[in-house]
CSV table of C-alpha atoms in Angstrom, one decimal:
chain,number,residue,atom,x,y,z
A,15,MET,CA,24.8,33.4,-65.6
A,16,SER,CA,22.2,33.2,-62.9
A,17,SER,CA,24.9,33.2,-60.3
A,18,LEU,CA,26.1,36.5,-61.7
A,19,PHE,CA,22.6,38.0,-61.4
A,20,ARG,CA,22.4,36.7,-57.8
A,21,PHE,CA,25.8,38.3,-57.1
A,22,LEU,CA,24.7,41.6,-58.6
A,23,LEU,CA,21.4,41.5,-56.6
A,24,ARG,CA,23.0,40.7,-53.3
A,25,HIS,CA,25.6,43.4,-53.7
A,26,HIS,CA,23.5,46.0,-55.5
A,27,VAL,CA,24.0,48.6,-52.8
A,28,PHE,CA,27.8,48.3,-52.9
A,29,ILE,CA,27.9,48.3,-56.7
A,30,LEU,CA,25.8,51.4,-56.9
A,31,PHE,CA,28.0,53.0,-54.3
A,32,ILE,CA,31.1,52.3,-56.3
A,33,LEU,CA,29.4,53.5,-59.5
A,34,LEU,CA,28.3,56.8,-58.0
A,35,GLU,CA,31.7,57.4,-56.4
A,36,VAL,CA,33.5,56.7,-59.7
A,37,LEU,CA,31.1,59.0,-61.5
A,38,SER,CA,31.7,61.8,-58.9
A,39,LEU,CA,35.5,61.4,-59.1
A,40,VAL,CA,35.4,61.4,-62.9
A,41,LEU,CA,33.6,64.8,-62.6
A,42,VAL,CA,36.3,66.0,-60.3
A,43,PHE,CA,39.2,64.9,-62.5
A,44,ASN,CA,37.7,65.9,-65.8
A,45,TYR,CA,37.1,69.3,-64.4
A,46,ASN,CA,39.3,71.7,-66.3
A,47,ASN,CA,39.0,75.5,-66.1
A,48,TYR,CA,38.7,76.0,-69.8
A,49,GLN,CA,36.6,73.1,-71.0
A,50,ARG,CA,34.1,73.0,-68.2
A,51,SER,CA,30.7,71.8,-68.9
A,52,VAL,CA,28.6,74.9,-69.4
A,53,TYR,CA,25.6,73.5,-67.4
A,54,LEU,CA,27.4,72.3,-64.3
A,55,ASN,CA,28.4,75.7,-63.0
A,56,SER,CA,26.8,78.7,-61.5
A,57,SER,CA,26.5,80.7,-64.7
A,58,ASN,CA,23.6,78.6,-65.8
A,59,ARG,CA,20.1,80.0,-65.9
A,60,ILE,CA,18.6,78.6,-62.7
A,61,THR,CA,21.6,79.1,-60.3
A,62,GLY,CA,22.4,82.4,-61.9
A,63,ASN,CA,18.9,83.7,-61.4
A,64,ILE,CA,18.8,82.5,-57.8
A,65,TYR,CA,22.1,84.1,-57.0
A,66,ASN,CA,21.1,87.3,-58.8
A,67,ALA,CA,17.8,87.7,-56.8
A,68,TYR,CA,19.6,87.0,-53.6
A,69,SER,CA,22.4,89.5,-54.2
A,70,LYS,CA,19.8,92.2,-55.1
A,71,VAL,CA,18.5,92.0,-51.5
A,72,THR,CA,21.8,91.7,-49.8
A,73,ASN,CA,23.4,94.5,-51.7
A,74,TYR,CA,21.3,97.0,-49.7
A,75,PHE,CA,23.3,96.1,-46.7
A,76,SER,CA,26.6,97.0,-48.3
A,77,LEU,CA,25.5,100.3,-49.8
A,78,PRO,CA,27.3,102.6,-47.3
A,79,ARG,CA,30.6,100.8,-48.0
A,80,VAL,CA,30.1,100.8,-51.8
A,81,ASN,CA,29.3,104.5,-51.7
A,82,GLN,CA,32.5,105.1,-49.9
A,83,GLU,CA,34.5,103.1,-52.4
A,84,LEU,CA,33.0,104.9,-55.3
A,85,ALA,CA,33.6,108.3,-53.8
A,86,ALA,CA,37.2,107.3,-53.2
A,87,GLU,CA,37.6,106.1,-56.7
A,88,ASN,CA,36.1,109.3,-58.1
A,89,ALA,CA,38.5,111.3,-56.0
A,90,ARG,CA,41.4,109.3,-57.4
A,91,LEU,CA,40.2,109.7,-61.0
A,92,LYS,CA,39.7,113.4,-60.6
A,93,GLY,CA,43.3,113.6,-59.3
A,94,LEU,CA,44.5,111.8,-62.4
A,95,LEU,CA,42.5,114.2,-64.6
A,96,ALA,CA,44.0,117.2,-62.8
A,97,GLN,CA,47.5,116.0,-63.7
A,98,GLN,CA,46.7,115.9,-67.4
A,99,PRO,CA,44.6,119.0,-68.1
A,100,GLY,CA,45.3,119.0,-71.9
A,101,THR,CA,43.9,115.6,-72.7
A,102,VAL,CA,40.7,116.2,-70.8
A,103,GLN,CA,39.8,119.4,-72.5
A,104,LEU,CA,40.4,118.1,-75.9
A,105,PRO,CA,39.1,114.5,-76.0
A,106,GLU,CA,38.8,114.6,-79.8
A,107,ASN,CA,42.6,114.7,-80.0
A,108,MET,CA,42.8,111.4,-78.2
A,109,ILE,CA,40.4,109.8,-80.5
A,110,GLN,CA,42.3,111.0,-83.6
A,111,ARG,CA,45.5,109.5,-82.3
A,112,GLN,CA,43.9,106.1,-82.6
A,113,PRO,CA,42.8,105.9,-86.2
A,114,ASP,CA,42.2,102.2,-86.2
A,115,GLY,CA,39.0,102.7,-84.2
A,116,GLY,CA,39.3,103.3,-80.5
A,117,TYR,CA,41.4,102.4,-77.5
A,118,SER,CA,43.1,99.1,-76.9
A,119,PHE,CA,41.2,98.4,-73.6
A,120,SER,CA,37.5,98.9,-72.8
A,121,PHE,CA,35.6,98.2,-69.6
A,122,VAL,CA,32.2,96.8,-68.7
A,123,SER,CA,31.0,97.3,-65.1
A,124,ALA,CA,29.4,94.3,-63.4
A,125,ARG,CA,28.3,93.1,-60.0
A,126,LEU,CA,29.6,90.0,-58.3
A,127,ILE,CA,26.6,87.8,-57.4
A,128,SER,CA,28.6,84.9,-55.9
A,129,ASN,CA,32.1,84.8,-54.4
A,130,SER,CA,34.0,82.7,-51.9
A,131,VAL,CA,37.3,82.9,-50.1
A,132,ASN,CA,37.4,79.8,-48.0
A,133,ARG,CA,37.7,77.0,-50.6
A,134,GLN,CA,40.9,75.7,-52.2
A,135,HIS,CA,39.6,76.8,-55.6
A,136,ASN,CA,37.6,79.9,-55.4
A,137,PHE,CA,35.3,81.2,-58.1
A,138,ILE,CA,33.3,84.3,-58.9
A,139,THR,CA,29.9,84.7,-60.7
A,140,LEU,CA,29.0,88.0,-62.4
A,141,ASN,CA,25.6,89.4,-63.4
A,142,LYS,CA,26.7,90.2,-66.9
A,143,GLY,CA,27.0,87.8,-69.8
A,144,ARG,CA,27.4,87.3,-73.5
A,145,LYS,CA,24.7,89.9,-74.3
A,146,ASP,CA,26.8,92.5,-72.5
A,147,GLY,CA,29.9,91.7,-74.5
A,148,ILE,CA,31.6,89.5,-71.9
A,149,LYS,CA,33.9,86.8,-73.3
A,150,PRO,CA,36.1,84.1,-71.8
A,151,ASP,CA,39.6,85.1,-70.9
A,152,GLN,CA,38.7,88.7,-70.0
A,153,GLY,CA,40.2,90.1,-66.9
A,154,VAL,CA,38.1,91.2,-63.8
A,155,ILE,CA,39.3,94.1,-61.6
A,156,SER,CA,37.8,96.2,-58.9
A,157,ALA,CA,38.6,99.7,-57.8
A,158,SER,CA,41.4,98.3,-55.6
A,159,GLY,CA,43.0,95.8,-57.9
A,160,VAL,CA,42.9,92.5,-59.8
A,161,VAL,CA,40.0,90.1,-58.9
A,162,GLY,CA,40.1,87.3,-61.4
A,163,VAL,CA,39.5,86.2,-65.0
A,164,ILE,CA,36.4,85.1,-66.8
A,165,THR,CA,36.2,81.4,-67.9
A,166,ASN,CA,32.6,80.6,-68.7
A,167,VAL,CA,29.9,82.8,-70.2
A,168,SER,CA,26.1,82.3,-70.6
A,169,GLU,CA,23.6,84.6,-72.1
A,170,SER,CA,23.3,86.9,-69.1
A,171,PHE,CA,25.7,85.6,-66.5
A,172,SER,CA,29.4,84.6,-66.4
A,173,THR,CA,31.7,82.8,-64.0
A,174,GLY,CA,35.4,83.1,-63.5
A,175,ILE,CA,38.4,82.0,-61.5
A,176,SER,CA,39.2,84.2,-58.6
A,177,LEU,CA,42.8,85.2,-57.9
A,178,LEU,CA,42.3,82.9,-54.8
A,179,ASN,CA,42.7,79.8,-56.9
A,180,PRO,CA,46.0,77.8,-57.2
A,181,ARG,CA,45.0,76.8,-60.8
A,182,TRP,CA,45.8,80.3,-62.0
A,183,ASN,CA,49.1,82.3,-62.1
A,184,ILE,CA,49.3,85.9,-63.0
A,185,SER,CA,52.3,87.7,-64.4
A,186,ALA,CA,53.3,90.4,-62.0
A,187,LYS,CA,56.2,92.9,-61.5
A,188,LEU,CA,57.7,95.2,-58.9
A,189,LYS,CA,56.4,98.7,-59.6
A,190,LYS,CA,59.7,100.4,-58.6
A,191,ASN,CA,62.2,98.5,-60.8
A,192,ASP,CA,60.1,96.4,-63.2
A,193,TYR,CA,61.5,93.0,-62.2
A,194,PHE,CA,58.8,90.5,-63.0
A,195,GLY,CA,57.7,87.1,-61.6
A,196,SER,CA,54.5,85.2,-61.3
A,197,LEU,CA,51.9,85.6,-58.5
A,198,SER,CA,49.9,82.7,-57.3
A,199,TRP,CA,47.8,81.7,-54.3
A,200,ASP,CA,48.9,78.8,-52.1
A,201,GLY,CA,45.4,78.1,-50.7
A,202,ARG,CA,46.0,79.2,-47.1
A,203,ASP,CA,45.0,82.8,-46.3
A,204,TYR,CA,42.7,84.8,-48.5
A,205,ARG,CA,44.6,88.0,-47.7
A,206,PHE,CA,48.0,86.9,-49.0
A,207,ALA,CA,49.4,85.5,-52.3
A,208,GLN,CA,52.9,84.5,-53.2
A,209,LEU,CA,55.2,86.1,-55.7
A,210,ASN,CA,57.7,83.7,-57.2
A,211,GLU,CA,60.8,83.9,-59.6
A,212,ILE,CA,62.3,87.1,-58.1
A,213,PRO,CA,66.1,86.4,-58.1
A,214,PHE,CA,68.3,87.2,-55.1
A,215,HIS,CA,70.0,90.2,-56.5
A,216,VAL,CA,66.8,92.3,-56.8
A,217,PRO,CA,66.6,94.8,-53.9
A,218,LEU,CA,63.2,94.2,-52.1
A,219,ALA,CA,61.7,96.1,-49.2
A,220,LYS,CA,58.6,95.6,-47.1
A,221,GLY,CA,55.7,97.6,-48.5
A,222,ASP,CA,56.9,97.6,-52.2
A,223,THR,CA,54.0,97.7,-54.6
A,224,ILE,CA,53.3,94.8,-56.9
A,225,VAL,CA,51.4,95.5,-60.1
A,226,THR,CA,50.4,93.5,-63.3
A,227,SER,CA,53.2,93.2,-65.8
A,228,GLY,CA,51.1,93.6,-68.9
A,229,PHE,CA,52.8,90.6,-70.5
A,230,SER,CA,49.6,88.7,-70.8
A,231,SER,CA,46.9,90.0,-73.0
A,232,ILE,CA,44.3,89.7,-70.1
A,233,PHE,CA,45.3,92.7,-68.0
A,234,PRO,CA,46.8,96.1,-69.0
A,235,GLU,CA,50.1,97.0,-67.4
A,236,GLY,CA,50.2,98.5,-63.9
A,237,ILE,CA,46.9,97.2,-62.3
A,238,MET,CA,47.4,97.0,-58.5
A,239,LEU,CA,47.9,93.5,-57.0
A,240,GLY,CA,49.3,94.2,-53.5
A,241,THR,CA,52.2,95.1,-51.4
A,242,ILE,CA,55.1,93.1,-50.1
A,243,GLU,CA,54.4,91.8,-46.6
A,244,SER,CA,57.6,89.7,-46.1
A,245,PHE,CA,60.3,88.0,-48.1
A,246,GLU,CA,62.8,85.3,-47.4
A,247,LYS,CA,65.4,83.2,-49.2
A,248,GLY,CA,63.9,79.8,-50.0
A,249,GLY,CA,66.0,76.8,-49.2
A,250,GLY,CA,67.8,75.5,-52.3
A,251,ASP,CA,66.3,77.9,-54.8
A,252,ASN,CA,67.8,81.0,-56.3
A,253,PHE,CA,64.6,82.9,-55.9
A,254,PHE,CA,63.0,84.9,-53.1
A,255,VAL,CA,59.8,83.6,-51.5
A,256,VAL,CA,57.8,86.8,-51.3
A,257,GLN,CA,54.5,87.1,-49.3
A,258,VAL,CA,52.2,89.7,-50.9
A,259,ARG,CA,49.4,91.3,-49.1
A,260,LEU,CA,46.6,91.6,-51.7
A,261,SER,CA,45.1,95.0,-52.2
A,262,VAL,CA,41.6,93.6,-52.9
A,263,ASP,CA,39.6,92.5,-49.9
A,264,PHE,CA,38.0,89.4,-51.4
A,265,LYS,CA,35.5,89.2,-48.6
A,266,SER,CA,33.8,92.5,-49.4
A,267,VAL,CA,34.4,93.0,-53.1
A,268,THR,CA,31.0,93.7,-54.9
A,269,TYR,CA,31.4,95.9,-57.9
A,270,VAL,CA,33.9,95.0,-60.6
A,271,GLU,CA,34.9,95.9,-64.1
A,272,VAL,CA,35.5,93.4,-66.9
A,273,ILE,CA,38.4,94.4,-69.2
A,274,GLU,CA,38.3,93.7,-72.9
A,275,ASN,CA,41.6,94.0,-74.8
A,276,HIS,CA,40.8,94.9,-78.4
A,277,HIS,CA,44.2,93.9,-79.6
A,278,ARG,CA,44.2,90.5,-78.0
A,279,ASP,CA,43.6,88.4,-81.1
A,280,GLU,CA,46.4,90.2,-82.9
A,281,ILE,CA,48.8,89.8,-80.0
A,282,GLU,CA,48.0,86.1,-79.5
A,283,GLN,CA,48.4,85.5,-83.3
A,284,LEU,CA,51.9,87.0,-83.2
A,285,GLN,CA,52.8,85.0,-80.1
A,286,LYS,CA,51.5,81.8,-81.7
A,287,MET,CA,53.7,82.4,-84.7
A,288,ILE,CA,56.8,82.7,-82.5
A,289,ASN,CA,55.9,79.5,-80.7
A,290,ASP,CA,55.2,77.6,-83.9
A,291,GLY,CA,58.6,78.8,-85.2
A,292,ASN,CA,60.3,77.5,-82.1
A,293,ASN,CA,58.7,74.1,-82.6
A,294,LEU,CA,60.0,73.9,-86.2
A,295,ASP,CA,63.7,74.5,-85.1
B,8,MET,CA,2.6,58.2,-45.0
B,9,GLY,CA,1.3,60.5,-47.8
B,10,ILE,CA,2.9,63.5,-46.0
B,11,THR,CA,6.4,62.1,-46.7
B,12,TRP,CA,6.1,62.9,-50.4
B,13,ILE,CA,5.7,66.6,-49.6
B,14,LYS,CA,7.9,66.8,-46.6
B,15,TYR,CA,11.2,65.5,-48.2
B,16,PRO,CA,11.1,67.6,-51.4
B,17,VAL,CA,10.4,70.7,-49.2
B,18,MET,CA,13.3,69.7,-46.9
B,19,PHE,CA,15.6,69.1,-49.9
B,20,VAL,CA,14.9,72.6,-51.4
B,21,THR,CA,15.2,74.2,-47.9
B,22,VAL,CA,18.6,72.7,-47.0
B,23,VAL,CA,20.0,73.5,-50.5
B,24,LEU,CA,18.9,77.1,-50.3
B,25,ILE,CA,20.1,77.6,-46.7
B,26,GLN,CA,23.4,76.0,-47.7
B,27,VAL,CA,24.1,78.0,-50.9
B,28,LEU,CA,22.6,81.3,-50.0
B,29,LEU,CA,23.4,81.6,-46.3
B,30,LEU,CA,26.2,79.2,-45.1
B,31,ASN,CA,28.4,79.4,-48.3
B,32,GLN,CA,28.3,83.2,-48.0
B,33,ILE,CA,29.1,83.5,-44.3
B,34,GLN,CA,32.7,82.6,-43.9
B,35,PHE,CA,33.8,82.2,-40.3
B,36,SER,CA,37.4,83.2,-40.0
B,37,GLY,CA,38.1,82.5,-43.7
B,38,PHE,CA,38.4,78.7,-43.7
B,39,VAL,CA,35.6,77.3,-41.7
B,40,ASN,CA,32.5,76.4,-43.7
B,41,PRO,CA,29.6,74.4,-42.1
B,42,TYR,CA,27.8,72.1,-44.5
B,43,LEU,CA,24.3,71.8,-43.0
B,44,TYR,CA,22.9,70.2,-46.1
B,45,LEU,CA,23.9,66.7,-44.8
B,46,LEU,CA,20.9,67.1,-42.5
B,47,PHE,CA,18.7,65.9,-45.4
B,48,ILE,CA,20.5,62.6,-45.6
B,49,LEU,CA,20.5,62.2,-41.8
B,50,LEU,CA,16.7,62.6,-41.6
B,51,LEU,CA,15.7,60.2,-44.4
B,52,PRO,CA,13.5,57.4,-43.1
B,53,VAL,CA,15.5,54.5,-41.5
B,54,SER,CA,13.4,52.0,-43.5
B,55,MET,CA,14.2,53.6,-46.9
B,56,ALA,CA,16.0,51.3,-49.3
B,57,ARG,CA,19.7,51.8,-49.4
B,58,TYR,CA,19.9,52.3,-53.1
B,59,GLN,CA,17.4,55.1,-52.8
B,60,VAL,CA,19.5,56.8,-50.0
B,61,LEU,CA,22.5,56.6,-52.3
B,62,LEU,CA,20.7,58.1,-55.3
B,63,LEU,CA,19.4,60.9,-53.2
B,64,SER,CA,22.8,61.5,-51.7
B,65,PHE,CA,24.3,61.8,-55.2
B,66,LEU,CA,21.5,64.2,-56.3
B,67,LEU,CA,21.9,66.4,-53.2
B,68,GLY,CA,25.7,66.5,-53.5
B,69,LEU,CA,25.6,67.3,-57.2
B,70,THR,CA,23.0,70.1,-56.6
B,71,ILE,CA,25.4,71.7,-54.0
B,72,ASP,CA,28.3,71.2,-56.5
B,73,VAL,CA,26.5,73.0,-59.2
B,74,PHE,CA,26.0,76.0,-57.0
B,75,SER,CA,29.5,76.1,-55.7
B,76,ASN,CA,31.4,75.3,-58.9
B,77,THR,CA,32.9,72.2,-57.5
B,78,PRO,CA,31.7,69.3,-59.8
B,79,GLY,CA,31.8,66.0,-58.1
B,80,ILE,CA,33.4,66.9,-54.8
B,81,HIS,CA,30.2,67.2,-52.7
B,82,ALA,CA,28.6,64.4,-54.6
B,83,ALA,CA,31.5,62.1,-53.7
B,84,ALA,CA,31.4,63.0,-50.1
B,85,THR,CA,27.7,62.8,-49.7
B,86,VAL,CA,27.5,59.4,-51.4
B,87,PHE,CA,30.2,58.2,-49.1
B,88,ALA,CA,28.2,59.4,-46.0
B,89,GLY,CA,25.0,58.0,-47.5
B,90,PHE,CA,26.6,54.6,-48.0
B,91,LEU,CA,27.7,54.3,-44.4
B,92,ARG,CA,24.5,55.6,-42.9
B,93,SER,CA,22.6,52.3,-42.7
B,94,PRO,CA,25.5,50.3,-41.0
B,95,LEU,CA,26.0,53.2,-38.6
B,96,ILE,CA,22.4,53.2,-37.6
B,97,GLY,CA,22.5,49.5,-37.1
B,98,ARG,CA,25.6,49.7,-34.9
B,99,LEU,CA,24.4,52.7,-32.8
B,100,SER,CA,21.0,51.2,-32.1
B,101,GLY,CA,21.7,47.6,-31.2
B,102,ARG,CA,19.4,44.8,-32.1
B,103,GLU,CA,16.9,44.8,-29.3
B,104,SER,CA,16.2,48.5,-29.0
B,105,GLU,CA,13.4,49.8,-31.3
B,106,ILE,CA,14.3,52.8,-33.3
B,107,ASN,CA,11.8,55.3,-34.6
B,108,ASP,CA,11.6,55.3,-38.4
B,109,TYR,CA,12.2,59.1,-38.4
B,110,PRO,CA,15.7,59.5,-37.1
B,111,GLY,CA,15.1,62.9,-35.4
B,112,LEU,CA,16.3,64.2,-32.1
B,113,LYS,CA,12.9,64.3,-30.4
B,114,GLN,CA,12.1,60.7,-31.6
B,115,ASN,CA,15.3,59.0,-30.5
B,116,GLY,CA,16.8,61.1,-27.7
B,117,MET,CA,19.6,63.6,-27.5
B,118,ARG,CA,22.4,61.2,-26.9
B,119,TRP,CA,21.6,58.9,-29.8
B,120,PHE,CA,21.1,61.8,-32.2
B,121,VAL,CA,24.2,63.7,-31.3
B,122,LEU,CA,26.3,60.6,-31.7
B,123,TYR,CA,24.7,59.7,-35.0
B,124,THR,CA,25.2,63.3,-36.3
B,125,ALA,CA,28.8,63.5,-35.1
B,126,VAL,CA,29.9,60.3,-36.8
B,127,MET,CA,28.1,61.1,-40.1
B,128,VAL,CA,29.3,64.7,-40.2
B,129,ILE,CA,32.9,63.8,-39.5
B,130,LEU,CA,32.9,61.1,-42.1
B,131,HIS,CA,31.4,63.4,-44.7
B,132,HIS,CA,33.7,66.4,-43.9
B,133,PHE,CA,37.0,64.5,-43.8
B,134,PHE,CA,36.2,62.9,-47.1
B,135,LEU,CA,35.1,66.2,-48.6
B,136,PHE,CA,38.1,68.2,-47.5
B,137,TYR,CA,40.7,65.6,-48.5
B,138,VAL,CA,39.1,65.2,-51.9
B,139,GLU,CA,39.0,68.9,-52.3
B,140,VAL,CA,42.8,69.5,-51.7
B,141,PHE,CA,43.6,66.1,-53.1
B,142,THR,CA,47.0,65.9,-51.5
B,143,LEU,CA,48.4,64.5,-48.3
B,144,SER,CA,50.9,67.3,-48.0
B,145,ARG,CA,49.8,69.7,-45.3
B,146,PHE,CA,47.9,66.8,-43.8
B,147,PHE,CA,47.4,68.5,-40.5
B,148,ALA,CA,46.3,71.8,-42.0
B,149,THR,CA,43.5,70.0,-43.8
B,150,PHE,CA,42.8,67.9,-40.7
B,151,PHE,CA,42.1,70.9,-38.6
B,152,ARG,CA,40.0,72.6,-41.3
B,153,SER,CA,37.9,69.4,-41.4
B,154,LEU,CA,37.6,69.3,-37.7
B,155,ALA,CA,36.7,72.9,-37.2
B,156,SER,CA,34.0,72.8,-39.9
B,157,SER,CA,32.7,69.5,-38.4
B,158,VAL,CA,32.2,71.1,-35.0
B,159,PHE,CA,30.3,73.9,-36.6
B,160,THR,CA,28.1,71.6,-38.7
B,161,ILE,CA,27.3,69.3,-35.8
B,162,PHE,CA,26.3,72.2,-33.6
B,163,MET,CA,24.1,73.7,-36.3
B,164,ILE,CA,22.4,70.3,-37.1
B,165,VAL,CA,21.6,69.6,-33.5
B,166,LEU,CA,20.4,73.2,-33.1
B,167,SER,CA,18.2,72.9,-36.2
B,168,GLN,CA,16.4,70.0,-34.6
B,169,PHE,CA,14.9,72.4,-32.1
B,170,LEU,CA,13.7,74.7,-34.8
B,171,ILE,CA,12.7,72.8,-38.0
B,172,PHE,CA,12.0,69.3,-39.3
B,173,ARG,CA,11.3,68.0,-35.8
B,174,ASP,CA,8.7,65.5,-36.9
């Protein structure tokens, strides 16, 4: 017994080293996007407040660009309104058409207070939280397209996975002919993502627009993702390897909107019934 | 040595804030990110007990992890660097030459400090980047990312020795 103590005492540094490394690696491996410990991420009170104070200062430097983006979005929205004069003049009509109490999607505007593009797994932190109605699994978009999805929510902050994260795939389709595939990021360049599962017979062209498919309940259909930069036939597969230039500039995105789908529970319940049915067969 | 008890906590907070508020936000060319926070481990007293160095490394790494949403990765890399610090100092200094208890640039000379920093930063960065991707596919892509970031970090740490924490 005493020789064991002597052994432990002599090698206490090495044993402590191994212990701490194992502890760190357990943290790495246990780390799962949806069951993350609420306290070990940047939506907690201390880190959230530090990031928030910091971004309040730095936001002044990006005001000219943000103004420009808002002006451009205003112009785009006004253009859309001009195309549908009837619905604008009679908003009550629209409300009456939805007797079950409102629209299927609603939006909460928020500010990114932390963001990164140069990791393998990039995350976003927003300055809105539970008290503003943010919930996990809500989509995050900016004026130019899809940014990410919320995973963790605290009282007044929330964190999410950025599109620049290989742990997340998003269902996407070609705008011109509705062929769908899944878009994911390979961890190399923050300006490009890859669209998979597009078969060879689909006609593709450089510059084709890729939008969300609306098959998941996170994003509505038709939100901009990017444009085709290049495509080639992958060796051995029956699918194209499509390089997509993302429409969002992840290095400069600041103001975002969080999407709530009011029918999500209903849709998921139905899909769950189908899946359960399949399991029984 | 009463001043040490104020100096190191201040240093800890300073390097963490510089790291998460400045360096993690500036992204040189999209994939290079310097990790200056290792400076804190470099500058701990040479005579400090090794288990204390390890515990502080873990605490520092975990703090950075919390801010950058990467639980465990920075902690693992920093503990690794902290563990190899003492053998490295022993090897670099030789038995006969006396080394100052504060391993700064002014105290121990440019050549010693740059060498010490370079080895520590390279060990830390390579461990960090390979744990982060956790694959040996694209081995060389990760290799060059680690190398590029190491060069930046070494440069910044040496530069910082002319500005702050000189003694």
